[in-house]
CSV table of C-alpha atoms in Angstrom, one decimal:
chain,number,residue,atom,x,y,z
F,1,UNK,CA,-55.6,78.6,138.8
F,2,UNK,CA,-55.1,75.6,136.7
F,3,UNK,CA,-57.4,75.2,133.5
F,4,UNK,CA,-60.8,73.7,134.4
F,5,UNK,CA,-61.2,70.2,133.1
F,6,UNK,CA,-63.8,68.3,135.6
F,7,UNK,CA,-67.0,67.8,133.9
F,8,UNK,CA,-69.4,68.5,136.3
F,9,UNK,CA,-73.0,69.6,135.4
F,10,UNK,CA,-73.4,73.9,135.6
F,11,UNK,CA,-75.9,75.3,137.9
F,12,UNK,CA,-76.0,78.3,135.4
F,13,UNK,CA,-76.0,76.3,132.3
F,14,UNK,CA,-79.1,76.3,130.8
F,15,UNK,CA,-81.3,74.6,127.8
F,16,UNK,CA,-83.2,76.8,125.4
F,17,UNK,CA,-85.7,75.0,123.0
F,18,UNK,CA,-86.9,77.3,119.5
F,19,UNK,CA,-90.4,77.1,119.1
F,20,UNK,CA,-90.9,75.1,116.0
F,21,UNK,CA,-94.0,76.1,113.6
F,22,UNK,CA,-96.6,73.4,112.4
F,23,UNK,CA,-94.8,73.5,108.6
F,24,UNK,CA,-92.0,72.5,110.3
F,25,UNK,CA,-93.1,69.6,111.5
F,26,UNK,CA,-94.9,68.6,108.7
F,27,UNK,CA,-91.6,68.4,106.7
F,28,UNK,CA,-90.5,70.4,103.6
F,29,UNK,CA,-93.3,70.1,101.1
F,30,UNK,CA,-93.0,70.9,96.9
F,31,UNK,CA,-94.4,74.0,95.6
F,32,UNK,CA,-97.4,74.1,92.8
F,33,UNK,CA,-94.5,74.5,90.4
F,34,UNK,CA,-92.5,71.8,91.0
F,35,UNK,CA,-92.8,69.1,89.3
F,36,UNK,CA,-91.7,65.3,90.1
F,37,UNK,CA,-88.7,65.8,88.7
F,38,UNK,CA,-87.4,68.7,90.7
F,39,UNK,CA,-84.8,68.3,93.2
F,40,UNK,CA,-86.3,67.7,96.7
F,41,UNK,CA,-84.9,69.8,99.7
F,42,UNK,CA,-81.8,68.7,102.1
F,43,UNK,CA,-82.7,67.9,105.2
F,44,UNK,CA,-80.9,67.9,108.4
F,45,UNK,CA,-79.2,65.5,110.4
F,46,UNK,CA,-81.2,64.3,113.5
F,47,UNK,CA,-80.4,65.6,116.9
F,48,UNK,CA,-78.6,62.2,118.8
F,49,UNK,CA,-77.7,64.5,122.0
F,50,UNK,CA,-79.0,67.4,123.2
F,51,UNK,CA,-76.1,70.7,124.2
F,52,UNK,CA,-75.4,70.4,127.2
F,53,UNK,CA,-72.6,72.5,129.2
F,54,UNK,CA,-70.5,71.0,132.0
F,55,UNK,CA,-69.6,74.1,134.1
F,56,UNK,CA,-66.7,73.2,136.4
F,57,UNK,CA,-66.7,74.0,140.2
F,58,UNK,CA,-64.3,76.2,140.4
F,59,UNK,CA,-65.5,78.7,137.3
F,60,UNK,CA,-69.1,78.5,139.2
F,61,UNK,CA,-67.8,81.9,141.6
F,62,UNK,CA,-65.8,84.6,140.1
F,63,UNK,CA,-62.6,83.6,138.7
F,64,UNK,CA,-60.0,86.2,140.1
F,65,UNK,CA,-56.5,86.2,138.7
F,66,UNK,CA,-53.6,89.0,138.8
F,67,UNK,CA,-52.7,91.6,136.4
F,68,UNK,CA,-50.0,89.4,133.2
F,69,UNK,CA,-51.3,86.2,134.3
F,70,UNK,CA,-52.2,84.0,131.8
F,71,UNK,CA,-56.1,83.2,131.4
F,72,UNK,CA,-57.0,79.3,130.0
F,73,UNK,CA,-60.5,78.1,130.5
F,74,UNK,CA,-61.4,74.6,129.4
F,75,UNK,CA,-65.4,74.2,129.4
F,76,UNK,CA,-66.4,70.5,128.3
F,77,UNK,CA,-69.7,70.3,126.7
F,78,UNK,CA,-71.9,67.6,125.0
F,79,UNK,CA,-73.8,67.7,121.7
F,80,UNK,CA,-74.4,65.5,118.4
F,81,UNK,CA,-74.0,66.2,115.9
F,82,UNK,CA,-71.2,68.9,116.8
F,83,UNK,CA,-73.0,72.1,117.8
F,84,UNK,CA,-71.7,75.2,117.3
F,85,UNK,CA,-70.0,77.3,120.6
F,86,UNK,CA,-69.6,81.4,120.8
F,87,UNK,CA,-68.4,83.2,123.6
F,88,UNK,CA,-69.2,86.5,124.6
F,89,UNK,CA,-67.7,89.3,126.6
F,90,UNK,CA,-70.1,91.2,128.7
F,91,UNK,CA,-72.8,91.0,126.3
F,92,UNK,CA,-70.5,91.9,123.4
F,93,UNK,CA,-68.7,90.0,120.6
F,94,UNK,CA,-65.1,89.0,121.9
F,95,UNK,CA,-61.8,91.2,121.7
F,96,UNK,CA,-59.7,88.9,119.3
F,97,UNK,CA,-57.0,90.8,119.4
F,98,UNK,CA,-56.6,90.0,123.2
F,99,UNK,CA,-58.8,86.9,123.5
F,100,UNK,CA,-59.0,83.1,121.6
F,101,UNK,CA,-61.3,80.9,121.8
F,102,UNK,CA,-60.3,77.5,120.2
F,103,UNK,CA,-63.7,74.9,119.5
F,104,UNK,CA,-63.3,71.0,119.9
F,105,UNK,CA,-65.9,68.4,119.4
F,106,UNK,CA,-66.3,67.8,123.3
F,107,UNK,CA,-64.8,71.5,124.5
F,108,UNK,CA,-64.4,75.1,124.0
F,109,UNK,CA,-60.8,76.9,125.2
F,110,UNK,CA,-60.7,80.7,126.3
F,111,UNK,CA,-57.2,81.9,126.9
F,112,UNK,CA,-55.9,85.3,127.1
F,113,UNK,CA,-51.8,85.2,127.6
F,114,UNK,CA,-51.8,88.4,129.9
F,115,UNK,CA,-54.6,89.2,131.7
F,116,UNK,CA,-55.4,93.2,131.6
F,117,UNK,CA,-57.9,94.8,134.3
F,118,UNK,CA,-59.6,95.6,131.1
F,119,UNK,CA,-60.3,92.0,130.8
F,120,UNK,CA,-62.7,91.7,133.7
F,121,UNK,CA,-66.5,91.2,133.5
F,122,UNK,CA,-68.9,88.3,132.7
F,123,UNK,CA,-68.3,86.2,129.8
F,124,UNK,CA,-70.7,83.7,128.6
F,125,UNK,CA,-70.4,80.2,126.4
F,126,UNK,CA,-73.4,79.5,124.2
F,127,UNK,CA,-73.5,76.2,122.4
F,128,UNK,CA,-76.0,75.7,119.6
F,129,UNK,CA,-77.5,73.1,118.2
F,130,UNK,CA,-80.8,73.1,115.9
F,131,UNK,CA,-83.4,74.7,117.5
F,132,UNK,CA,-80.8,74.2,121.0
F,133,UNK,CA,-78.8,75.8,123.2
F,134,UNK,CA,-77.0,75.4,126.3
F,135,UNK,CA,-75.7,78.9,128.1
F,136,UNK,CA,-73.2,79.1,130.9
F,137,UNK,CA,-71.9,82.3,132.4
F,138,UNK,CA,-68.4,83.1,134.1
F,139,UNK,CA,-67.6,85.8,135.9
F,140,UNK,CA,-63.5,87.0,135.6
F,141,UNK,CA,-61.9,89.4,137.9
F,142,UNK,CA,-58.1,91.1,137.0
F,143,UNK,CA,-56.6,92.9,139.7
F,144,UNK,CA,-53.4,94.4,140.7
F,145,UNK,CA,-51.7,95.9,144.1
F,146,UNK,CA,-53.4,99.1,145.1
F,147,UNK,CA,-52.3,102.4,144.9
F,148,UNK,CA,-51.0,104.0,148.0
F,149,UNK,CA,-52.9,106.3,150.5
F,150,UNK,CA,-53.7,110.0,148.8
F,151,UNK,CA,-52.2,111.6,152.1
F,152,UNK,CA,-50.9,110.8,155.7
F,153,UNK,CA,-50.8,113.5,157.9
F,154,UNK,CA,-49.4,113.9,161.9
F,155,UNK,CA,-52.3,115.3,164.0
F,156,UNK,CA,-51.1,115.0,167.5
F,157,UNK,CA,-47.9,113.7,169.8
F,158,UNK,CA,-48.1,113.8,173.4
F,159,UNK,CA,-46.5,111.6,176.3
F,160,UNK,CA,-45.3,108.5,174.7
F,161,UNK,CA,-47.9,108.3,172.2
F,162,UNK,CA,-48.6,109.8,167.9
F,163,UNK,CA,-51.8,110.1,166.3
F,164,UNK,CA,-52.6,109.4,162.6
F,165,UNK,CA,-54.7,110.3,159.9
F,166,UNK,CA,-54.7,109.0,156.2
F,167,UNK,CA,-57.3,109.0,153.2
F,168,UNK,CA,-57.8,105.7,151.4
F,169,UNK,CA,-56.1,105.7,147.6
F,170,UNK,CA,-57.8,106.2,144.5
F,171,UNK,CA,-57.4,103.2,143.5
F,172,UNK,CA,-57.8,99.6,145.0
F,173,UNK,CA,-56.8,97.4,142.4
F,174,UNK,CA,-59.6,96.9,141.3
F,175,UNK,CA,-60.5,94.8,144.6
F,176,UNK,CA,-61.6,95.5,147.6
F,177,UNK,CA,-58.7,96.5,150.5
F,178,UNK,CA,-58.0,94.0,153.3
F,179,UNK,CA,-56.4,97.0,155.4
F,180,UNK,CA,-53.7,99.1,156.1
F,181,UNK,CA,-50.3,98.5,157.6
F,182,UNK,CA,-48.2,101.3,159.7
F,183,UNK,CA,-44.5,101.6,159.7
F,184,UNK,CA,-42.5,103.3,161.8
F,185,UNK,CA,-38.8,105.1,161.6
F,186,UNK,CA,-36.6,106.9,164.5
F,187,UNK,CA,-34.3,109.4,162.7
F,188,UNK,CA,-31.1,107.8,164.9
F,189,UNK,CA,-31.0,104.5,162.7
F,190,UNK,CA,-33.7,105.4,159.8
F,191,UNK,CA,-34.8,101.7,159.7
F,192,UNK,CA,-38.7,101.1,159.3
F,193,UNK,CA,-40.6,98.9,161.7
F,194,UNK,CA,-44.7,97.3,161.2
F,195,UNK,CA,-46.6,99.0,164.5
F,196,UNK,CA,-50.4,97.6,163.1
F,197,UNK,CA,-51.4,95.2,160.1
F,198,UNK,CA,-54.8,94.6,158.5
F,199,UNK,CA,-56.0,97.8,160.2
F,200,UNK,CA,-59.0,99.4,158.8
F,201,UNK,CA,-59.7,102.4,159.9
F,202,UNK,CA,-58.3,105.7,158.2
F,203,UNK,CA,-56.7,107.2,161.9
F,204,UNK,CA,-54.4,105.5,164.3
F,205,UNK,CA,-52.7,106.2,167.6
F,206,UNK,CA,-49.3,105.1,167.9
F,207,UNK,CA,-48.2,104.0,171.4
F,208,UNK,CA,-45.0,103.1,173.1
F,209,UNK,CA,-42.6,105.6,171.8
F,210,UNK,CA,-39.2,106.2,173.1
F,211,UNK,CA,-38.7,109.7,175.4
F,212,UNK,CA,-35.4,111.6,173.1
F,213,UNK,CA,-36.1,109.9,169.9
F,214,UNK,CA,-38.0,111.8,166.5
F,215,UNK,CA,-40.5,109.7,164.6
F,216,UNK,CA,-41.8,109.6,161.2
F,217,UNK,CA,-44.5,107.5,159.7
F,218,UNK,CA,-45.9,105.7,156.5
F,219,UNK,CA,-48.8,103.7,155.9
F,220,UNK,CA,-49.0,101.3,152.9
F,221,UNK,CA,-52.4,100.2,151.4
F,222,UNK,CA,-53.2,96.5,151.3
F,223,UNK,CA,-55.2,93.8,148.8
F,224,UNK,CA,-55.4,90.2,147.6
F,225,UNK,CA,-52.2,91.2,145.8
F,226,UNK,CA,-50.6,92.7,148.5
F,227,UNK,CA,-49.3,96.1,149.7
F,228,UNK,CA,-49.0,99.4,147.5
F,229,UNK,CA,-45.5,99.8,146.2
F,230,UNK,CA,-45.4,103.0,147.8
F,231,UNK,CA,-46.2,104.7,150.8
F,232,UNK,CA,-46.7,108.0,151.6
F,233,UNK,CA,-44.5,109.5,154.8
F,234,UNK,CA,-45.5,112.0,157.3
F,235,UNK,CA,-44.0,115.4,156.6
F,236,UNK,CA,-43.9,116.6,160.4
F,237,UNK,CA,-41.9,114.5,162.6
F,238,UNK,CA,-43.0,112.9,165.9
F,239,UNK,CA,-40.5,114.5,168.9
F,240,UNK,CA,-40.9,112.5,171.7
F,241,UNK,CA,-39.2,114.9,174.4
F,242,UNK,CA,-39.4,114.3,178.7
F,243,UNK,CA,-41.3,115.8,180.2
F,244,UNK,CA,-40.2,118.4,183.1
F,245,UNK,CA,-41.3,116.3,186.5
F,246,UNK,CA,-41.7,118.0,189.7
F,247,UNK,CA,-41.2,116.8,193.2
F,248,UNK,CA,-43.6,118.2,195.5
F,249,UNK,CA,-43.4,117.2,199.1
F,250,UNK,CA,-45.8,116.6,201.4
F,251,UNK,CA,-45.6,118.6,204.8
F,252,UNK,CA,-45.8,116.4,208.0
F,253,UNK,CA,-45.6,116.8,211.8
F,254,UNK,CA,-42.6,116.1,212.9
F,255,UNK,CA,-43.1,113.4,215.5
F,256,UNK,CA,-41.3,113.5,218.8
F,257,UNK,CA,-39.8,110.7,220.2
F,258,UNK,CA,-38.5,111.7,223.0
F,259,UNK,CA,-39.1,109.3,226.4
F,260,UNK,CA,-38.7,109.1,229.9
F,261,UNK,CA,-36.3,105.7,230.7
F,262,UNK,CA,-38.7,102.6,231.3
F,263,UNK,CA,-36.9,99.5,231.4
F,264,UNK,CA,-38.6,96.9,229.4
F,265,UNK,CA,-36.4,94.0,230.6
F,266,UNK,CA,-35.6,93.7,234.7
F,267,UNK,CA,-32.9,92.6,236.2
F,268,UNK,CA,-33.2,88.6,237.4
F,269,UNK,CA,-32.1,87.4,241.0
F,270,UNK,CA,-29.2,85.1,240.7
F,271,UNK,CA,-26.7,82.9,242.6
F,272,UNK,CA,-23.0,82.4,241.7
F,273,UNK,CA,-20.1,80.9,243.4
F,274,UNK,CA,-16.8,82.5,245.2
F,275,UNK,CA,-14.4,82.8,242.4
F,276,UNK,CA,-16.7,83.1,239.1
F,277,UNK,CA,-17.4,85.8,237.1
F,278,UNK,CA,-21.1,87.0,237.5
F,279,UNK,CA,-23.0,88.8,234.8
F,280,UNK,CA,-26.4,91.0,235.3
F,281,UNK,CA,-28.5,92.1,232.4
F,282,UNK,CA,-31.5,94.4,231.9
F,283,UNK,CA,-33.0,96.5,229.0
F,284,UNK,CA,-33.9,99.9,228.9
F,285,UNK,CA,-36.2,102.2,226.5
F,286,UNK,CA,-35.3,105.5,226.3
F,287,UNK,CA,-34.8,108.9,224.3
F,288,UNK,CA,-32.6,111.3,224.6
F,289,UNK,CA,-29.9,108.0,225.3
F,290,UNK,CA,-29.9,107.7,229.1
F,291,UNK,CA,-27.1,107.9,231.4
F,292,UNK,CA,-27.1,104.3,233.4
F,293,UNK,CA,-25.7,104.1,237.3
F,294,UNK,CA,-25.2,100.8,238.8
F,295,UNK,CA,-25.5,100.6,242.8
F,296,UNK,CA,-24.7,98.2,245.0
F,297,UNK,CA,-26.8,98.4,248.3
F,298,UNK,CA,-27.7,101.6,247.1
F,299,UNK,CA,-23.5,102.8,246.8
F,300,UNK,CA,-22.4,103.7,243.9
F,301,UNK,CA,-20.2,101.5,242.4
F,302,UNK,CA,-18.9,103.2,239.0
F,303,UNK,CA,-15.2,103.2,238.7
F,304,UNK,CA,-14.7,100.4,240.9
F,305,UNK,CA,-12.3,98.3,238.7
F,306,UNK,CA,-14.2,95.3,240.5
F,307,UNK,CA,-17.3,95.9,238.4
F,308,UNK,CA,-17.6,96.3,234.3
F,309,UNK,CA,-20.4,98.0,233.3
F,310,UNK,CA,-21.4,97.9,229.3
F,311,UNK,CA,-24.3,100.0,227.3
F,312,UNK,CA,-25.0,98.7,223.7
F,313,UNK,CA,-28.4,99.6,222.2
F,314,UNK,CA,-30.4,99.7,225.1
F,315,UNK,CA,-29.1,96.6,226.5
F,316,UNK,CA,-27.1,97.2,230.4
F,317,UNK,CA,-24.9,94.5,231.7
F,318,UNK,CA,-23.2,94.5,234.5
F,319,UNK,CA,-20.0,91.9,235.2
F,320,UNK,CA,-18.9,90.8,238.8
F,321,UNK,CA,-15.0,89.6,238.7
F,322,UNK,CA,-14.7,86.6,240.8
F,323,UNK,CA,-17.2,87.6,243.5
F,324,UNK,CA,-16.6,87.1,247.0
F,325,UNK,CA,-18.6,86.6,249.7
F,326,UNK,CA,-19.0,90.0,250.7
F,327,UNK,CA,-20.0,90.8,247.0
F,328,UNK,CA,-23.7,89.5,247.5
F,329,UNK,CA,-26.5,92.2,248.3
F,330,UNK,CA,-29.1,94.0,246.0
F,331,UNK,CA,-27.4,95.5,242.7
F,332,UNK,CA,-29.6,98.5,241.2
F,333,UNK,CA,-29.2,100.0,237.8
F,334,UNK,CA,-30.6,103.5,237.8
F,335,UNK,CA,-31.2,105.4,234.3
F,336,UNK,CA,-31.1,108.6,234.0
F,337,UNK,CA,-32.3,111.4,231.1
F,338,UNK,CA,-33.8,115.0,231.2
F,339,UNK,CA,-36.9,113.6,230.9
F,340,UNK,CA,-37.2,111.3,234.5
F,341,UNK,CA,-36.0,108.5,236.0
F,342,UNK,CA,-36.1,104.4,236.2
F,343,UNK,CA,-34.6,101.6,237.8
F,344,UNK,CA,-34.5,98.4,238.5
F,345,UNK,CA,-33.3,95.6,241.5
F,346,UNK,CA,-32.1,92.1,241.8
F,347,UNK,CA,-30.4,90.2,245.0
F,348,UNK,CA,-27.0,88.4,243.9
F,349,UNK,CA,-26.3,85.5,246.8
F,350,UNK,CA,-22.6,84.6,246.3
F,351,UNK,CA,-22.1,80.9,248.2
F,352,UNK,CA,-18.8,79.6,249.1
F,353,UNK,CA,-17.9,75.7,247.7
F,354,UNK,CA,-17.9,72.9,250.6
């Protein structure tokens, strides 16, 4: 912080007025003995301006610097003639071997080159003037980084997960701690990694671990200066191993899907001409696979190199090279399986071209 030099009127600073007794205002009078001759007393200059002490803003809350950093307060204050300024440390007469104080006419400097925790406390300006005085009071605060955690300790691993316990350090720095942080280390590459900041509790659970790796831990303690230099590490290491996993099947009824044939698609009447290749389909739903048997006016008609009869995935077609007329009638398709029986008709009319 920057030495104070805006002269702004102190909340704290306050005016005292000594009570002045009736001789004194009266004046200095001769004694019995003295005659005229004798020299009459000295009197004092009159008070043109009362002591008053312009506090600035900042220095009105507590003044907090860091451990070596240099200390230079500048309090303005008004007075005439000059009054007379003293600064006291916590109710005690100044360490001059560690602290100056330099007087002006209009101000008073404090300045302490490197600030010592031992430095802190409440130091107070009082400006005198006559019967006067103007008091103003400012609080300084040293402090430093803190000193690490006392002890860190690994109190439980299980799945992918490590819990944590710590006591807070002896020492704070002579400040109050904004927190821990939490670090992290796998043994494979030894580097350390933040996991929680600003935490402030004393236990932790550390989550998201990786199965096959080893973990240890340190926490550092945190201030307004910033973290502990050191940190204490866990002595036990986190093993994150796999778990053994086992399959347990589930028992279920095997379900049988075995069918009688049941055509889902019949055959369709159709008409063709002499001399063109005909084509019947129809579909047909059954387990085990069904044997199919195509009739023609209820006459077998399989191997008859007339006829071409396909079976693809349920689907029966059967193909009529170049008809004739004595091809027409009523085509079945029979299917057959242990389990029963189905067919289906059609009537194929095969015209001859005018």
């Amino acid at each position: 912080m920057e030495a104070a030099t805006a002269p702004e009127v102190a909340a704290g600073s306050k005016l005292k007025v000594k009570e002045a007794s009736p001789a004194d205002a009266e004046g200095p009078q001769a004694s019995p003995g003295q005659g005229a001759g004798s020299p009459t007393p000295q009197l004092l200059p009159p008070i043109e301006e009362h002591p008053k002490i312009w506090l600035p803003r900042a220095l009105r809350q507590t003044y907090i610097r860091k451990v070596g950093d240099t200390v230079n307060l500048l309090i303005p204050f008004q007075g005439k003639p000059k009054p007379q300024a003293t600064w006291t440390h916590n109710g005690c007469a100044l360490d001059t071997s560690r602290v100056s104080v330099r007087n002006g006419e209009r101000d008073s400097i404090l300045f302490i080159r490197e600030a010592q925790r031992a430095d802190s406390g409440r130091y107070q300006l009082r400006v005198q003037l006559g019967g006067l005085e103007a008091t103003a009071t400012i609080d300084i605060l040293v402090i430093e980084r803190p000193g690490p955690p006392q002890s860190i300790k690994l109190v439980d691993v299980w799945g992918f997960n490590a819990t944590l316990e710590w006591t807070p350090p002896q020492d704070t720095g002579n400040t109050a701690l904004l927190g821990y942080t939490v670090q992290k280390a796998d043994t494979k590459s030894g580097l350390w990694f933040t996991v929680l900041e600003h935490y402030h509790r004393t236990s932790c659970i550390v989550s998201n671990l990786i199965i096959g790796n080893s973990y240890a831990f340190r926490v550092f303690a945190e201030n307004q200066c910033g973290l502990s230099e050191t940190a204490p590490i866990t002595t036990d290491l986190a093993h994150i191993q796999k778990a053994a996993t086992v399959y347990k099947t589930k028992g279920f009824a095997q379900r049988d899907f075995s069918e009688a044939p049941k055509f889902t698609q019949p055959l369709a009447n159709c008409s063709t001409v002499t001399g063109y290749n005909t084509q019947l389909f129809c579909c047909v739903r059954a387990s085990p696979r069904p044997k199919i048997i195509w009739l023609k006016n209820k006459m077998d008609i399989q191997g008859n190199p007339k006829y071409r009869a396909l079976t693809h995935l349920g689907i029966c077609s059967l193909e009529i090279r170049k008809p004739g007329p004595f091809d027409g009638g009523i085509y079945t398709c029979k299917a057959v399986n242990p389990l029963g029986e189905a067919s289906v008709d059609c009537r194929v009319d095969v015209k001859v071209p005018n």
